[in-house]
PDB file of C-alpha atoms in Angstrom:
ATOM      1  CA  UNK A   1     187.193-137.390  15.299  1.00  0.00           C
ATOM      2  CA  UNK A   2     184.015-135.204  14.889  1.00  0.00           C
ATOM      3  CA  UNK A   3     183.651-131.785  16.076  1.00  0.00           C
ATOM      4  CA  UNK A   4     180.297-130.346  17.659  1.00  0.00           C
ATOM      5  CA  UNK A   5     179.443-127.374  20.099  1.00  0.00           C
ATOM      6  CA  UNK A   6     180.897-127.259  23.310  1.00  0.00           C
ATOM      7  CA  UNK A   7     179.654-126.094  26.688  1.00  0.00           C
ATOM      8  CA  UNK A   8     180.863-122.601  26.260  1.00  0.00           C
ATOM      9  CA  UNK A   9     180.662-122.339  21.922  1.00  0.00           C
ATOM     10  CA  UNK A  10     177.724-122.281  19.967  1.00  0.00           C
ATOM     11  CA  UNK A  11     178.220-123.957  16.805  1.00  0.00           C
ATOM     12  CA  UNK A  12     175.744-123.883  13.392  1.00  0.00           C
ATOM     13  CA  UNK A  13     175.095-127.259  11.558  1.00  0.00           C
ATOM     14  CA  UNK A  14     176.587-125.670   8.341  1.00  0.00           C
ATOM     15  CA  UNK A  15     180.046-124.375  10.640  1.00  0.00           C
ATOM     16  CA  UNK A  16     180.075-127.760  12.114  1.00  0.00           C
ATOM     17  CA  UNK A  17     179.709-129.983   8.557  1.00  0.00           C
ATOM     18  CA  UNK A  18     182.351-127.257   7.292  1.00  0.00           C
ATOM     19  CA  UNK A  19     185.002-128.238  10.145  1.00  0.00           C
ATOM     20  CA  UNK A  20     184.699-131.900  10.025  1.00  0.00           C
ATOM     21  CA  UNK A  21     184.906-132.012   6.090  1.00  0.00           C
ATOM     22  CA  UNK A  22     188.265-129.955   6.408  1.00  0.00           C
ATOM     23  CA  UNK A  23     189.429-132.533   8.711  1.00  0.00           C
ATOM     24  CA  UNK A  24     187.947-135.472   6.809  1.00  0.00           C
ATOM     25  CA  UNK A  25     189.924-134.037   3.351  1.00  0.00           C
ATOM     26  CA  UNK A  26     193.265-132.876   5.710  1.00  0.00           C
ATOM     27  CA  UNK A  27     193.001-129.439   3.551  1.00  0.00           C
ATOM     28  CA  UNK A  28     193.232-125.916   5.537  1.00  0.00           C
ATOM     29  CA  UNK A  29     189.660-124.603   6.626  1.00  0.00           C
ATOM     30  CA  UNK A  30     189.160-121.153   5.457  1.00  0.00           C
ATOM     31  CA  UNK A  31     186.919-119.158   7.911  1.00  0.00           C
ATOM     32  CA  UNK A  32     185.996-115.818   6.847  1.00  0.00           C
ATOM     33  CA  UNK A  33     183.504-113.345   8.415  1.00  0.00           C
ATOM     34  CA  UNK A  34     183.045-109.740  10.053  1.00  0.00           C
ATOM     35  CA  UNK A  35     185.261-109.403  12.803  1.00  0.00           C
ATOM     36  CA  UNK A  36     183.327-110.344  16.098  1.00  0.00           C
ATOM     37  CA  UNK A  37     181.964-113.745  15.062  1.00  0.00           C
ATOM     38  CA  UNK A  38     184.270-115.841  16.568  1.00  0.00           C
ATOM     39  CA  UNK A  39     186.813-117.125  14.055  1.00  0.00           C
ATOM     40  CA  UNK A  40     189.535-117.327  16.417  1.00  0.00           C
ATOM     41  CA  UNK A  41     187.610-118.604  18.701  1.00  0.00           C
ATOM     42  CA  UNK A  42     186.447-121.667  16.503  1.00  0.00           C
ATOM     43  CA  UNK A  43     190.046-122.934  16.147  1.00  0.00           C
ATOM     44  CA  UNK A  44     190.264-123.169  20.208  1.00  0.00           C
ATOM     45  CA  UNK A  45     187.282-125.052  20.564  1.00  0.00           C
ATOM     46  CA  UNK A  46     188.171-127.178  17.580  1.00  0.00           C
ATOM     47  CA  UNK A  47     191.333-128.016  20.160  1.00  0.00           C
ATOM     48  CA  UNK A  48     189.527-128.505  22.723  1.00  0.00           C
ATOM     49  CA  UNK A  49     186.257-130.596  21.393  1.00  0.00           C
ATOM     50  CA  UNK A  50     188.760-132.916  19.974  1.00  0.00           C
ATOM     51  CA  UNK A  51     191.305-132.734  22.923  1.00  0.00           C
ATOM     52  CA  UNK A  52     194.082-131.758  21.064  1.00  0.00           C
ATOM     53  CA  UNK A  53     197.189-129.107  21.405  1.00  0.00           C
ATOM     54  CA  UNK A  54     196.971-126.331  19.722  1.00  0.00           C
ATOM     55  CA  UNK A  55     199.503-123.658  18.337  1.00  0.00           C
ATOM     56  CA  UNK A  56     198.806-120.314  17.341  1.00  0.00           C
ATOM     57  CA  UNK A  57     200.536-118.114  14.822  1.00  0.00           C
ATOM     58  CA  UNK A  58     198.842-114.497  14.770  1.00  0.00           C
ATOM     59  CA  UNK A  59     199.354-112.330  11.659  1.00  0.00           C
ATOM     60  CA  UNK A  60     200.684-108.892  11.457  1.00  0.00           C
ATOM     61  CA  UNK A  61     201.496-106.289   8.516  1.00  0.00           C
ATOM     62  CA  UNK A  62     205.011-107.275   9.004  1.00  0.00           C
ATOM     63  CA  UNK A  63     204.755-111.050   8.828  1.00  0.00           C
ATOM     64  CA  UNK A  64     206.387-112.598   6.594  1.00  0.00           C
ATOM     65  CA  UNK A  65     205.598-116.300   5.173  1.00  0.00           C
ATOM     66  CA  UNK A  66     209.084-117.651   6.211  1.00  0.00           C
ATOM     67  CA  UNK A  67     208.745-116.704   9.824  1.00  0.00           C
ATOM     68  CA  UNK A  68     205.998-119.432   9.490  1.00  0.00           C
ATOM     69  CA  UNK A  69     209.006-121.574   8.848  1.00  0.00           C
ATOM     70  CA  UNK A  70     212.045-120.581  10.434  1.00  0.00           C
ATOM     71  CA  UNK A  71     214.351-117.429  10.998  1.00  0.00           C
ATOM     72  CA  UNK A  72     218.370-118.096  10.514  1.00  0.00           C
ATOM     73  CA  UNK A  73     219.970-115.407  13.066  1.00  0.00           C
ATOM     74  CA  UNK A  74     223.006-114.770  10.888  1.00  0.00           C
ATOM     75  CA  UNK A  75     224.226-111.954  13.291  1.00  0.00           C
ATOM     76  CA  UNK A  76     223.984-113.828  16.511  1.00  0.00           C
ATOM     77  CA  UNK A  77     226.207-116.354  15.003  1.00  0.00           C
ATOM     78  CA  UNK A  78     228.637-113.504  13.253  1.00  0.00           C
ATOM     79  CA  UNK A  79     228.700-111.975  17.184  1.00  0.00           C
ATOM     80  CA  UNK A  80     229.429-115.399  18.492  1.00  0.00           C
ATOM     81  CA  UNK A  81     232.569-116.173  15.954  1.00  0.00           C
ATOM     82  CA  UNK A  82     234.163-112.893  16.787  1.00  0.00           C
ATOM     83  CA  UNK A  83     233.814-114.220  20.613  1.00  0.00           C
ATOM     84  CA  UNK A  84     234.966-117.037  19.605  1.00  0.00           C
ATOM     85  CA  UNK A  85     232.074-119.302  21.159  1.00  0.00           C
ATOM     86  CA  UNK A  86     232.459-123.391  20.468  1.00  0.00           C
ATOM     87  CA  UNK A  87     228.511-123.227  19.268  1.00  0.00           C
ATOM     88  CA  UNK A  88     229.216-121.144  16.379  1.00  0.00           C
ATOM     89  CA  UNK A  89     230.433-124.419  15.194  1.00  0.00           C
ATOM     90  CA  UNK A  90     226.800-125.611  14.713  1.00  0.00           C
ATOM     91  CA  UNK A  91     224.433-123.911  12.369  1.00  0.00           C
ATOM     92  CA  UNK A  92     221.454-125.635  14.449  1.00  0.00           C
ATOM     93  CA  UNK A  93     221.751-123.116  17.340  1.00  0.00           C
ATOM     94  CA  UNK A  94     220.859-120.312  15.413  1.00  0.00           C
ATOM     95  CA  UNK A  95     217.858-121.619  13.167  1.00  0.00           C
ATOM     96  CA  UNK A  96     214.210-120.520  15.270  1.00  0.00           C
ATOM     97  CA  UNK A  97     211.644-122.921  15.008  1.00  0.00           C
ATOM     98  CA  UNK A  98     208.851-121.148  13.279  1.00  0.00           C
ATOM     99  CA  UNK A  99     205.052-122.230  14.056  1.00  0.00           C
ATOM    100  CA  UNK A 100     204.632-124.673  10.893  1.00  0.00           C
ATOM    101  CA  UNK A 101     207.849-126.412  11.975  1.00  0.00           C
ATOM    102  CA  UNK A 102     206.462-126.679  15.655  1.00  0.00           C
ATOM    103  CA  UNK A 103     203.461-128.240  14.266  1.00  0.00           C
ATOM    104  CA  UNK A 104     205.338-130.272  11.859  1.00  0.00           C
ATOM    105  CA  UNK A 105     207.531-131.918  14.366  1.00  0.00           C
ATOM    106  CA  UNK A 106     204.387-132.608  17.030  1.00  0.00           C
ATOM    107  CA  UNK A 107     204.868-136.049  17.535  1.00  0.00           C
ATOM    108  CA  UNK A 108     200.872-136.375  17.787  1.00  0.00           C
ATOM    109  CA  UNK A 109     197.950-134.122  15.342  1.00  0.00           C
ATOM    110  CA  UNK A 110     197.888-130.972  16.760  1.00  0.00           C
ATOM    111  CA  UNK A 111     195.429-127.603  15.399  1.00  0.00           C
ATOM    112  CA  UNK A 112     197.322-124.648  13.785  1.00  0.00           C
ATOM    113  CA  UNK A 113     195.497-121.820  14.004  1.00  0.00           C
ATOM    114  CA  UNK A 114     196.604-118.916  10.850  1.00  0.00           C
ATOM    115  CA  UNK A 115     195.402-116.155  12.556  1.00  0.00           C
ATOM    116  CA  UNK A 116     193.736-113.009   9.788  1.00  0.00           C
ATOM    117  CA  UNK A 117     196.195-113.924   6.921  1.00  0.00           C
ATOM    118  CA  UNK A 118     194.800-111.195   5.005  1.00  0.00           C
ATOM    119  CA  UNK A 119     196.716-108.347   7.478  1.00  0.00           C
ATOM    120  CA  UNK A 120     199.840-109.850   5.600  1.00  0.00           C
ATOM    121  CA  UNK A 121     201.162-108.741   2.363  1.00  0.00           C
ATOM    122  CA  UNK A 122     199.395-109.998  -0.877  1.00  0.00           C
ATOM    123  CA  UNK A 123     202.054-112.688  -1.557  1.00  0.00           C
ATOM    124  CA  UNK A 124     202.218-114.059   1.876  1.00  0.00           C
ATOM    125  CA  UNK A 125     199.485-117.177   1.157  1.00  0.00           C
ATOM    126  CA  UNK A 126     201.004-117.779  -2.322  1.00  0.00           C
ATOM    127  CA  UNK A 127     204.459-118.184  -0.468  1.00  0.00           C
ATOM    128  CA  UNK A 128     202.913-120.949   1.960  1.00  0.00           C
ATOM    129  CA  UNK A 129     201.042-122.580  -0.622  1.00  0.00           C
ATOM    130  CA  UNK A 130     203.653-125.252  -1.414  1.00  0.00           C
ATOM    131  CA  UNK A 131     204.099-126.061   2.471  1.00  0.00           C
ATOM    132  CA  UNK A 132     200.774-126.161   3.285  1.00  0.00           C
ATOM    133  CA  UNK A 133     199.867-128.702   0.251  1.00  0.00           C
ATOM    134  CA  UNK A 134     202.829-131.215   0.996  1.00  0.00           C
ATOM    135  CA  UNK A 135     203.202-130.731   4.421  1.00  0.00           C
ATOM    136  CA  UNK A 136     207.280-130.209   4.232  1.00  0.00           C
ATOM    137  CA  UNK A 137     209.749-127.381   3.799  1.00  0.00           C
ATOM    138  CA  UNK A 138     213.700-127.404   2.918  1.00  0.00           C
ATOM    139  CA  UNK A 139     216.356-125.927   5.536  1.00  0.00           C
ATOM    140  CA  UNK A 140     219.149-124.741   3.380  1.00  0.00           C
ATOM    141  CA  UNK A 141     221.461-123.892   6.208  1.00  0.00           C
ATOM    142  CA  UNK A 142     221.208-127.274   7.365  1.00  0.00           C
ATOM    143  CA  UNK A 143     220.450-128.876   4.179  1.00  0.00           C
ATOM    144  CA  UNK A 144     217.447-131.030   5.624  1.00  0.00           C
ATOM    145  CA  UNK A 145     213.488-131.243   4.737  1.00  0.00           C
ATOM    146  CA  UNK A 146     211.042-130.952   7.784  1.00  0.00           C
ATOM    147  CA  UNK A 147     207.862-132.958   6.786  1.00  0.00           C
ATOM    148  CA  UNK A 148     204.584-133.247   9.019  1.00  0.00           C
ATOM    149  CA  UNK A 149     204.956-136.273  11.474  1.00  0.00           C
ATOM    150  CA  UNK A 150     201.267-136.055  11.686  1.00  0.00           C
ATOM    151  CA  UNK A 151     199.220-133.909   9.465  1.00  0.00           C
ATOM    152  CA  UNK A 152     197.762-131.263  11.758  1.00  0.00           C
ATOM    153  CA  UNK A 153     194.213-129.425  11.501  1.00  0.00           C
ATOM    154  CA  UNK A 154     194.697-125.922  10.078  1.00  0.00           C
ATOM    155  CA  UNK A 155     192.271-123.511  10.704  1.00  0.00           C
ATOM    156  CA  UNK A 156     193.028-120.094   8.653  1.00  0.00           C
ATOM    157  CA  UNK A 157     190.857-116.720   9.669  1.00  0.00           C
ATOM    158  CA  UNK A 158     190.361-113.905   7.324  1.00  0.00           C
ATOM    159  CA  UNK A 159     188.372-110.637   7.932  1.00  0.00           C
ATOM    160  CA  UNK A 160     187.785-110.129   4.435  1.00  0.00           C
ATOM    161  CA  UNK A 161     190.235-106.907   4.237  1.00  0.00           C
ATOM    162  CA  UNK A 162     191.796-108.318   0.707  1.00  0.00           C
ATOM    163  CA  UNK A 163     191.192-110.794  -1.763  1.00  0.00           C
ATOM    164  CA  UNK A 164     192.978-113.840  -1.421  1.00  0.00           C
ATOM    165  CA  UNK A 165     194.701-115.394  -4.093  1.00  0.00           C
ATOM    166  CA  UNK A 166     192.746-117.966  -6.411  1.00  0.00           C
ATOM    167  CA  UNK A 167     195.681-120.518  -6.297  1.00  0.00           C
ATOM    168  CA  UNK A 168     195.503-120.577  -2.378  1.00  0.00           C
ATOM    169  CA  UNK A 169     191.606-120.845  -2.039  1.00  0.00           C
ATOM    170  CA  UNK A 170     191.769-124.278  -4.171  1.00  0.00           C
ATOM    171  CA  UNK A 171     194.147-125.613  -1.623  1.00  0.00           C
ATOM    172  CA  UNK A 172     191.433-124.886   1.386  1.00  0.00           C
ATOM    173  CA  UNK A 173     188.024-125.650   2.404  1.00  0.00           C
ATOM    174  CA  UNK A 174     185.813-122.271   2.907  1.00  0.00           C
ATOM    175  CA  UNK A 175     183.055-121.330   4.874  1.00  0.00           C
ATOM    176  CA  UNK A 176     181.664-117.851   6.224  1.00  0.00           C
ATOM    177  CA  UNK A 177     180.541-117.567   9.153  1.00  0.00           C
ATOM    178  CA  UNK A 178     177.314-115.471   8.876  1.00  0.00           C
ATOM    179  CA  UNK A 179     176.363-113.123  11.363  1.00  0.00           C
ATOM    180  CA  UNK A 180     173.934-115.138  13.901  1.00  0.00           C
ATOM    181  CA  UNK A 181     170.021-114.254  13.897  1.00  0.00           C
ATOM    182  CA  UNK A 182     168.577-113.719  17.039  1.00  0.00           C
ATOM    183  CA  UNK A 183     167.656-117.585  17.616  1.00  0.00           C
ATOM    184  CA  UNK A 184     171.116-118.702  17.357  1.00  0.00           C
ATOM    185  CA  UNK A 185     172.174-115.537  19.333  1.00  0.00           C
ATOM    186  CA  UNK A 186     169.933-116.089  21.997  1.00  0.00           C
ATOM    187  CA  UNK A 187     171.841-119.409  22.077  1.00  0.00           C
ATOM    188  CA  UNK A 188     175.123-117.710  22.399  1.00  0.00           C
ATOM    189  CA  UNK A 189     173.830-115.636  24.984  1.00  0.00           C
ATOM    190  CA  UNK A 190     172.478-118.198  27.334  1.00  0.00           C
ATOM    191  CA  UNK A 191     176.326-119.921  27.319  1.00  0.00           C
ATOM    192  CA  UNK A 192     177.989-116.526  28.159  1.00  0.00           C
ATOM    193  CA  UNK A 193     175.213-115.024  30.770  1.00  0.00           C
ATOM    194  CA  UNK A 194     172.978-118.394  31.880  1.00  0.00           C
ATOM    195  CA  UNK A 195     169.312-117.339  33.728  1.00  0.00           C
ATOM    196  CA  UNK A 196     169.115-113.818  31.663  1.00  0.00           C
ATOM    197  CA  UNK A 197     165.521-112.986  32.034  1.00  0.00           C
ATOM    198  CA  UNK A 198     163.640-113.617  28.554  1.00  0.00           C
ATOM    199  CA  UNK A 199     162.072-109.817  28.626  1.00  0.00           C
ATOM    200  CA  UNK A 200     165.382-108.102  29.233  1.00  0.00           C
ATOM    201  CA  UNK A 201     167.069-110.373  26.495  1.00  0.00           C
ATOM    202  CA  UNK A 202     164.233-109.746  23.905  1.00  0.00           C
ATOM    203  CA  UNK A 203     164.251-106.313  24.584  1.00  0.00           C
ATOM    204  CA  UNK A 204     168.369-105.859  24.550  1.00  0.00           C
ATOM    205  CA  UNK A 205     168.766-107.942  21.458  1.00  0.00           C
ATOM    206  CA  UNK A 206     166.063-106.389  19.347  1.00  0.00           C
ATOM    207  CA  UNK A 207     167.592-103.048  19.978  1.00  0.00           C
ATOM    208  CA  UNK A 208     170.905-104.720  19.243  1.00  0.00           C
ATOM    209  CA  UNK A 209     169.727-105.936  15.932  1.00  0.00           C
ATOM    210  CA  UNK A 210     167.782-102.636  15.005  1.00  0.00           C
ATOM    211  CA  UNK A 211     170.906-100.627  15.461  1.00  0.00           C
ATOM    212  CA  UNK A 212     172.509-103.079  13.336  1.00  0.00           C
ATOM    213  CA  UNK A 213     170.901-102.549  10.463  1.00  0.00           C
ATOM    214  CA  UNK A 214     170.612 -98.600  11.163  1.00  0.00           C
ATOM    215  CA  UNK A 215     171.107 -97.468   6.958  1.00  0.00           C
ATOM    216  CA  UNK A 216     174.777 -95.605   7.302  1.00  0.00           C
ATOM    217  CA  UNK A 217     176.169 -97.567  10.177  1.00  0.00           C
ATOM    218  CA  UNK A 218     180.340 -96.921   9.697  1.00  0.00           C
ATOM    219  CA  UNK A 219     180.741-100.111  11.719  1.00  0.00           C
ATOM    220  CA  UNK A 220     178.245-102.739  12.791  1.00  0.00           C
ATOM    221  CA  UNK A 221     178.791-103.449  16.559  1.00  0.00           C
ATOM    222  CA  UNK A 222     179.621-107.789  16.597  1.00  0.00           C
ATOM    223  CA  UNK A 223     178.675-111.043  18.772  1.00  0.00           C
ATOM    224  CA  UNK A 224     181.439-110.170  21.118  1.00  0.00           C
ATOM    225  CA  UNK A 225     179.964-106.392  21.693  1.00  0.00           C
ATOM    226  CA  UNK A 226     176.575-107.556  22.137  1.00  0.00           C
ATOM    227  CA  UNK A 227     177.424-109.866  24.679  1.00  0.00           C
ATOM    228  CA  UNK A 228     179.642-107.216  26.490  1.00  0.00           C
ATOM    229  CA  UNK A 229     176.888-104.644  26.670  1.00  0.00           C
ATOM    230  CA  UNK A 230     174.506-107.559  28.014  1.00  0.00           C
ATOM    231  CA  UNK A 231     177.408-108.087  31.084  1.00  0.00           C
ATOM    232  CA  UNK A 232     177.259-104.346  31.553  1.00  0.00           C
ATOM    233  CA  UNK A 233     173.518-104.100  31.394  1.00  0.00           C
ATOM    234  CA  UNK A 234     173.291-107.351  34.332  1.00  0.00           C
ATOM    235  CA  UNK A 235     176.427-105.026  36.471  1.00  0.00           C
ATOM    236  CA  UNK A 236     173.784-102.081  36.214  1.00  0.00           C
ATOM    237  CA  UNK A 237     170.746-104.756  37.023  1.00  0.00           C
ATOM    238  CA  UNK A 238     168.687-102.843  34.556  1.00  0.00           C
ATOM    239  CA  UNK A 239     165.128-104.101  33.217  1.00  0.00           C
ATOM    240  CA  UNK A 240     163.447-104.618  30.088  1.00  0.00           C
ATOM    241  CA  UNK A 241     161.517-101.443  31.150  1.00  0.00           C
ATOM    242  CA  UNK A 242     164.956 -99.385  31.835  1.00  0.00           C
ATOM    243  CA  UNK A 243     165.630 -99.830  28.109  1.00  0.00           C
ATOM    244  CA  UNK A 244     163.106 -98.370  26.467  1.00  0.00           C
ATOM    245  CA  UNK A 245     163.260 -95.425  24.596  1.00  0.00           C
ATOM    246  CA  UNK A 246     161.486 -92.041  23.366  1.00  0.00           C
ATOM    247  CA  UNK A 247     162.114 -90.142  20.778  1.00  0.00           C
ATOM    248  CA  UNK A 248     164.697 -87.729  22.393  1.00  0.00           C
ATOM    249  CA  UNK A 249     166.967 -90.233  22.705  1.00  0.00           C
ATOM    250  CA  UNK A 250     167.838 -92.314  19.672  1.00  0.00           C
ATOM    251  CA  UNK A 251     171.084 -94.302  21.306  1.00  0.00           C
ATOM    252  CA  UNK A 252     170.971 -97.115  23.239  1.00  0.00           C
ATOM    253  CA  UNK A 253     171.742 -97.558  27.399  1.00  0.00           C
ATOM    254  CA  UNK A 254     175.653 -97.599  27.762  1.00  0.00           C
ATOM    255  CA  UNK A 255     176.251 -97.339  23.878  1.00  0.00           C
ATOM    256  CA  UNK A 256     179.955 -97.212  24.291  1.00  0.00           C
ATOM    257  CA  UNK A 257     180.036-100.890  24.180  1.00  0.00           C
ATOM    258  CA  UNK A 258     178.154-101.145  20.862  1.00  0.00           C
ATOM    259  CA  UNK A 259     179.624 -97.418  18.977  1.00  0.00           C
ATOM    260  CA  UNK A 260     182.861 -97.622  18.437  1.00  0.00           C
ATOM    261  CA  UNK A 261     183.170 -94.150  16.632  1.00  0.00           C
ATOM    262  CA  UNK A 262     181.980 -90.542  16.808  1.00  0.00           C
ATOM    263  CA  UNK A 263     180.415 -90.837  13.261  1.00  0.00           C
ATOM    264  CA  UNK A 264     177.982 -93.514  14.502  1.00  0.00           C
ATOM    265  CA  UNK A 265     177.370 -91.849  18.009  1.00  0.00           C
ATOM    266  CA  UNK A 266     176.683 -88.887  15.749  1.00  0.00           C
ATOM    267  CA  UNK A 267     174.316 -90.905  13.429  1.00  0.00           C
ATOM    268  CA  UNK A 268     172.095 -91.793  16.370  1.00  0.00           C
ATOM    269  CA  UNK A 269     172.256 -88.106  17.319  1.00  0.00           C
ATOM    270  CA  UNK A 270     171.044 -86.288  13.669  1.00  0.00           C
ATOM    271  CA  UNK A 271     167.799 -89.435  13.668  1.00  0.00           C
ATOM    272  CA  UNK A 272     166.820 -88.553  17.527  1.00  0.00           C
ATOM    273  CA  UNK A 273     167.086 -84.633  16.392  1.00  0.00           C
ATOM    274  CA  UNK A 274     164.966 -85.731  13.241  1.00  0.00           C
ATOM    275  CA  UNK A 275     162.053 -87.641  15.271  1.00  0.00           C
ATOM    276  CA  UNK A 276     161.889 -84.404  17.500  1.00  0.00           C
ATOM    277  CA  UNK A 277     161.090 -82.318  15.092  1.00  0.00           C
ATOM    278  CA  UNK A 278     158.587 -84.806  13.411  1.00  0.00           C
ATOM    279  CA  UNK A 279     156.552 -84.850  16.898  1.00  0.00           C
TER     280      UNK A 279
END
């Protein structure tokens, strides 16, 4: 059970080795990386390069550790005793399978994808590390222990938005994804938009790159945005020669899809105002 790129997902050597020693050792892989460079992505190819189910549990503000588990609806079942309903009678019909549970019970290895754990409050990982180590949890309503049938793959994302607790990263295996250079992203490109002409690619991604690492940049347009504006430039059928620009005019063709704020926009502005007045 090795994992490698697939037709539509460019993957590095060191992504790949990092994936299939996570899998080889049956401990969480813990992806981190600038949002944009496919984290969420890599647990759906994982499913699909090794043909196997997948389940999904995305991460809010509000999430708590034991929804991960299961929810007891006390107040469904208070409602249904004042009805006087016969399945108040059984505590079973009002325990909700949370996503670990689902994956525990899979009869066959299925990937769990932890979707940016750090949105979730500080103590959320501590509160799954137990679970995640020995596989099990304890219903107390029902008094029983659900233990992984199969140990599953778990793939955990993080956009780096807090610091994760030092017991939970021992229980993992990390990598970070580094931003691609333009080799690899050339790569990338060629499975998203196949035939792009090599001038109009070289041209696009050096001016991708370049406003990349403009000094002041409030937020660093990603993978996904590049290959966006690329589908935009192709819907426009513009040419190498269509990109270039002068002085006047510091920002990109159809820079909404790289900008995502009026400070940047605004950044591009003040140096095209500055190389006018140089001239």
């Amino acid at each position: 059970m090795k994992f490698t790129s697939t037709d539509t997902y460019v993957a590095t050597d060191d992504l790949t080795v990092a994936v299939n020693a996570a899998v080889t050792l049956e401990r969480p892989l813990l992806v981190k990386g600038e949002p944009g460079t496919g984290k969420t992505e890599l647990a759906r190819q994982v499913a699909q390069s090794l043909d196997l189910p997948m389940i999904e549990w995305h991460i809010k503000s509000t999430t708590r550790a034991q929804q991960g588990l299961y929810e007891y609806d006390a107040v469904s079942r208070l409602r249904d005793s004042q009805l006087g309903e016969e399945r108040v009678h059984d505590v079973k019909n009002y325990i909700r399978k949370g996503k670990l549970w689902q994956a525990f019970e899979a009869e066959n290895k299925v990937v769990l994808l932890i979707d940016e754990i750090d949105k979730a409050d500080i103590e959320f990982p501590n509160d799954l590390l137990q679970e995640l180590d020995k596989m099990e949890f304890h219903v107390y309503e029902t008094d029983e222990t659900i233990r992984a049938k199969v140990r599953p793959i778990v793939i955990i994302t993080s956009n780096n938005e807090k610091e994760l607790p030092d017991a939970f990263l021992r229980r993992c295996f990390f990598h970070y994804i580094r931003f691609p250079d333009m080799e690899t992203m050339k790569k990338i490109v060629e499975v998203h938009h196949p035939g792009l002409k090599d001038a109009l690619l070289t041209t696009a991604l050096t001016q991708f790159y370049e406003l990349r690492e403009t000094a002041g940049l409030k937020k660093k347009p990603s993978t996904s945005e590049v290959l966006d504006w690329l589908k935009l430039l192709l819907a426009e059928d513009l040419t190498a020669e269509d990109l270039k620009r002068d002085g006047a005019n510091a920002l990109p063709k159809l820079h909404g899809a790289l900008l995502k704020n009026e400070q940047d926009v605004h950044l591009f502005e003040r140096l095209a105002f500055m190389a006018r007045g140089q001239r």
